[in-house]
Amino acid sequence: AQSVTQLDSQVPVFEEAPVELRCNYSSSVSVYLFWYVQYPNQGLQLLLKYLSGSTLVKGINGFEAEFNKSQTSFHLRKPSVHISDTAEYFCAVSANNLFFGTGTRLTVIP
Amino acid sequence: KAGVTQTPRYLIKTRGQQVTLSCSPISGHRSVSWYQQTPGQGLQFLFEYFSETQRNKGNFPGRFSGRQFSNSRSEMNVSTLELGDSALYLCASSSRGGEYNEQFFGPGTRLTVL
């Protein structure tokens, strides 16, 4: 069975500060991991994905994530956030369909 | 390329009614998946269609059904609406479906059941 745990429901951070959004997964099959972002009144947009290969994955808007198999984690990071990064972020694991975490609301404070 | 489109964007219905939501995938995409998003349950997978056949199904009652047409457009139907069906319904398309195929999401249809 597949599941995703996002440990923080809300993360406030000051503009230009670094941020880490945590994600842990469990999967009984091959692991394909994704991070999506959702802005208000919009659908989901893919930030980045891990399918195989390098464990450090770079995505759009300056985000990156590191796949850690031993810790079953896929944390999302950005070294310096902007106001425009305020949104809801979802970690997901794929096994024919996507299993999502409960989301982390990132609020960037000016 | 145009993105995934969903119609209508907003819908208000009353308990007991039925509703049909529509999704047009990205041109060339053959897989369409539907998700329900609520504050309490988060994002949950409803079903996936590929080449007009339901390929995967989530854990939802039979009141939730769908279909896919030969042009890959998909519809989702909910019969005998309940208050708990109020949600944002998201449609996603991908070229082949499957576990490592990127899914592209539409803006969603927000359904309110009164």
PDB file of C-alpha atoms in Angstrom, chain B:
ATOM      1  CA  LYS B   1      -0.913  23.477 -26.452  1.00  0.00           C
ATOM      2  CA  ALA B   2      -4.054  24.248 -24.545  1.00  0.00           C
ATOM      3  CA  GLY B   3      -4.160  22.906 -21.018  1.00  0.00           C
ATOM      4  CA  VAL B   4      -6.739  20.709 -19.347  1.00  0.00           C
ATOM      5  CA  THR B   5     -10.121  22.399 -19.276  1.00  0.00           C
ATOM      6  CA  GLN B   6     -13.001  21.646 -16.957  1.00  0.00           C
ATOM      7  CA  THR B   7     -16.575  22.821 -17.179  1.00  0.00           C
ATOM      8  CA  PRO B   8     -18.371  24.233 -15.415  1.00  0.00           C
ATOM      9  CA  ARG B   9     -16.008  25.926 -12.964  1.00  0.00           C
ATOM     10  CA  TYR B  10     -18.686  26.369 -10.311  1.00  0.00           C
ATOM     11  CA  LEU B  11     -21.873  24.463  -9.654  1.00  0.00           C
ATOM     12  CA  ILE B  12     -24.564  24.616  -6.989  1.00  0.00           C
ATOM     13  CA  LYS B  13     -26.960  21.716  -6.554  1.00  0.00           C
ATOM     14  CA  THR B  14     -29.334  20.469  -3.899  1.00  0.00           C
ATOM     15  CA  ARG B  15     -29.375  17.130  -2.122  1.00  0.00           C
ATOM     16  CA  GLY B  16     -30.797  14.313  -4.180  1.00  0.00           C
ATOM     17  CA  GLN B  17     -30.004  15.865  -7.531  1.00  0.00           C
ATOM     18  CA  GLN B  18     -27.435  14.534  -9.937  1.00  0.00           C
ATOM     19  CA  VAL B  19     -24.586  16.357 -11.630  1.00  0.00           C
ATOM     20  CA  THR B  20     -22.300  15.870 -14.617  1.00  0.00           C
ATOM     21  CA  LEU B  21     -18.853  17.404 -14.820  1.00  0.00           C
ATOM     22  CA  SER B  22     -16.790  17.594 -17.972  1.00  0.00           C
ATOM     23  CA  CYS B  23     -13.074  17.430 -18.641  1.00  0.00           C
ATOM     24  CA  SER B  24     -11.182  18.009 -21.882  1.00  0.00           C
ATOM     25  CA  PRO B  25      -7.616  16.699 -21.710  1.00  0.00           C
ATOM     26  CA  ILE B  26      -4.547  18.099 -23.384  1.00  0.00           C
ATOM     27  CA  SER B  27      -4.542  17.245 -27.064  1.00  0.00           C
ATOM     28  CA  GLY B  28      -2.977  13.824 -27.608  1.00  0.00           C
ATOM     29  CA  HIS B  29      -3.420  12.669 -24.022  1.00  0.00           C
ATOM     30  CA  ARG B  30      -5.349   9.440 -23.686  1.00  0.00           C
ATOM     31  CA  SER B  31      -5.514   9.071 -19.920  1.00  0.00           C
ATOM     32  CA  VAL B  32      -7.887  11.087 -17.761  1.00  0.00           C
ATOM     33  CA  SER B  33      -8.014  10.804 -13.976  1.00  0.00           C
ATOM     34  CA  TRP B  34     -10.487  12.360 -11.558  1.00  0.00           C
ATOM     35  CA  TYR B  35      -9.790  13.466  -7.991  1.00  0.00           C
ATOM     36  CA  GLN B  36     -11.959  14.837  -5.216  1.00  0.00           C
ATOM     37  CA  GLN B  37     -10.491  17.506  -2.942  1.00  0.00           C
ATOM     38  CA  THR B  38     -12.129  18.364   0.385  1.00  0.00           C
ATOM     39  CA  PRO B  39     -10.765  20.087   3.500  1.00  0.00           C
ATOM     40  CA  GLY B  40     -11.397  16.997   5.593  1.00  0.00           C
ATOM     41  CA  GLN B  41     -10.246  14.182   3.321  1.00  0.00           C
ATOM     42  CA  GLY B  42      -7.734  16.011   1.149  1.00  0.00           C
ATOM     43  CA  LEU B  43      -7.105  14.811  -2.387  1.00  0.00           C
ATOM     44  CA  GLN B  44      -8.582  11.420  -3.168  1.00  0.00           C
ATOM     45  CA  PHE B  45      -8.463   9.448  -6.377  1.00  0.00           C
ATOM     46  CA  LEU B  46     -11.816   8.662  -7.964  1.00  0.00           C
ATOM     47  CA  PHE B  47     -11.039   6.833 -11.202  1.00  0.00           C
ATOM     48  CA  GLU B  48      -8.899   6.787 -14.314  1.00  0.00           C
ATOM     49  CA  TYR B  49      -9.962   6.269 -17.910  1.00  0.00           C
ATOM     50  CA  PHE B  50      -7.687   5.272 -20.727  1.00  0.00           C
ATOM     51  CA  SER B  51      -8.867   4.799 -24.297  1.00  0.00           C
ATOM     52  CA  GLU B  52     -12.523   4.827 -23.194  1.00  0.00           C
ATOM     53  CA  THR B  53     -11.989   2.116 -20.548  1.00  0.00           C
ATOM     54  CA  GLN B  54     -11.947   2.541 -16.806  1.00  0.00           C
ATOM     55  CA  ARG B  55      -8.493   1.357 -15.810  1.00  0.00           C
ATOM     56  CA  ASN B  56      -8.356   2.179 -12.104  1.00  0.00           C
ATOM     57  CA  LYS B  57     -10.942   3.017  -9.489  1.00  0.00           C
ATOM     58  CA  GLY B  58     -10.687   4.546  -6.041  1.00  0.00           C
ATOM     59  CA  ASN B  59     -12.746   3.780  -2.991  1.00  0.00           C
ATOM     60  CA  PHE B  60     -15.913   5.743  -3.725  1.00  0.00           C
ATOM     61  CA  PRO B  61     -19.546   4.577  -3.759  1.00  0.00           C
ATOM     62  CA  GLY B  62     -21.293   3.625  -6.954  1.00  0.00           C
ATOM     63  CA  ARG B  63     -23.021   7.019  -7.064  1.00  0.00           C
ATOM     64  CA  PHE B  64     -19.793   8.267  -8.595  1.00  0.00           C
ATOM     65  CA  SER B  65     -19.342   7.168 -12.171  1.00  0.00           C
ATOM     66  CA  GLY B  66     -17.537   8.318 -15.257  1.00  0.00           C
ATOM     67  CA  ARG B  67     -16.934   7.708 -18.882  1.00  0.00           C
ATOM     68  CA  GLN B  68     -14.548   8.659 -21.614  1.00  0.00           C
ATOM     69  CA  PHE B  69     -15.344   9.387 -25.220  1.00  0.00           C
ATOM     70  CA  SER B  70     -13.382   8.517 -28.338  1.00  0.00           C
ATOM     71  CA  ASN B  71     -11.846  12.013 -28.403  1.00  0.00           C
ATOM     72  CA  SER B  72     -10.548  11.394 -24.830  1.00  0.00           C
ATOM     73  CA  ARG B  73     -12.916  13.905 -23.287  1.00  0.00           C
ATOM     74  CA  SER B  74     -14.277  12.596 -20.017  1.00  0.00           C
ATOM     75  CA  GLU B  75     -17.357  13.148 -17.936  1.00  0.00           C
ATOM     76  CA  MET B  76     -17.957  12.398 -14.301  1.00  0.00           C
ATOM     77  CA  ASN B  77     -21.437  11.891 -12.901  1.00  0.00           C
ATOM     78  CA  VAL B  78     -22.594  11.952  -9.311  1.00  0.00           C
ATOM     79  CA  SER B  79     -26.132  10.787  -8.623  1.00  0.00           C
ATOM     80  CA  THR B  80     -28.258  11.369  -5.542  1.00  0.00           C
ATOM     81  CA  LEU B  81     -26.051  14.140  -4.251  1.00  0.00           C
ATOM     82  CA  GLU B  82     -25.236  14.348  -0.558  1.00  0.00           C
ATOM     83  CA  LEU B  83     -23.970  17.315   1.423  1.00  0.00           C
ATOM     84  CA  GLY B  84     -20.621  15.558   1.776  1.00  0.00           C
ATOM     85  CA  ASP B  85     -20.133  15.589  -1.976  1.00  0.00           C
ATOM     86  CA  SER B  86     -19.362  19.301  -1.807  1.00  0.00           C
ATOM     87  CA  ALA B  87     -15.799  19.482  -3.019  1.00  0.00           C
ATOM     88  CA  LEU B  88     -13.392  20.627  -5.666  1.00  0.00           C
ATOM     89  CA  TYR B  89     -13.291  17.998  -8.407  1.00  0.00           C
ATOM     90  CA  LEU B  90     -10.032  17.930 -10.303  1.00  0.00           C
ATOM     91  CA  CYS B  91      -9.352  16.293 -13.597  1.00  0.00           C
ATOM     92  CA  ALA B  92      -5.853  15.375 -14.753  1.00  0.00           C
ATOM     93  CA  SER B  93      -4.618  14.109 -18.085  1.00  0.00           C
ATOM     94  CA  SER B  94      -1.473  12.307 -19.117  1.00  0.00           C
ATOM     95  CA  SER B  95      -0.207  10.857 -22.332  1.00  0.00           C
ATOM     96  CA  ARG B  96      -0.265   7.196 -21.319  1.00  0.00           C
ATOM     97  CA  GLY B  97      -1.244   7.089 -17.681  1.00  0.00           C
ATOM     98  CA  GLY B  98       0.620   4.729 -15.461  1.00  0.00           C
ATOM     99  CA  GLU B  99       2.677   5.311 -12.404  1.00  0.00           C
ATOM    100  CA  TYR B 100       5.448   7.485 -13.787  1.00  0.00           C
ATOM    101  CA  ASN B 101       3.545   9.512 -16.299  1.00  0.00           C
ATOM    102  CA  GLU B 102       3.228  13.160 -15.347  1.00  0.00           C
ATOM    103  CA  GLN B 103      -0.349  14.239 -14.823  1.00  0.00           C
ATOM    104  CA  PHE B 104      -1.472  17.716 -15.848  1.00  0.00           C
ATOM    105  CA  PHE B 105      -4.310  19.128 -13.800  1.00  0.00           C
ATOM    106  CA  GLY B 106      -7.220  21.312 -14.783  1.00  0.00           C
ATOM    107  CA  PRO B 107      -8.491  24.199 -12.635  1.00  0.00           C
ATOM    108  CA  GLY B 108     -11.247  22.082 -11.134  1.00  0.00           C
ATOM    109  CA  THR B 109     -15.001  22.290 -10.752  1.00  0.00           C
ATOM    110  CA  ARG B 110     -16.188  23.498  -7.383  1.00  0.00           C
ATOM    111  CA  LEU B 111     -19.413  21.707  -6.494  1.00  0.00           C
ATOM    112  CA  THR B 112     -21.562  22.969  -3.648  1.00  0.00           C
ATOM    113  CA  VAL B 113     -24.435  20.788  -2.463  1.00  0.00           C
ATOM    114  CA  LEU B 114     -27.114  22.557  -0.436  1.00  0.00           C
TER     115      LEU B 114
END
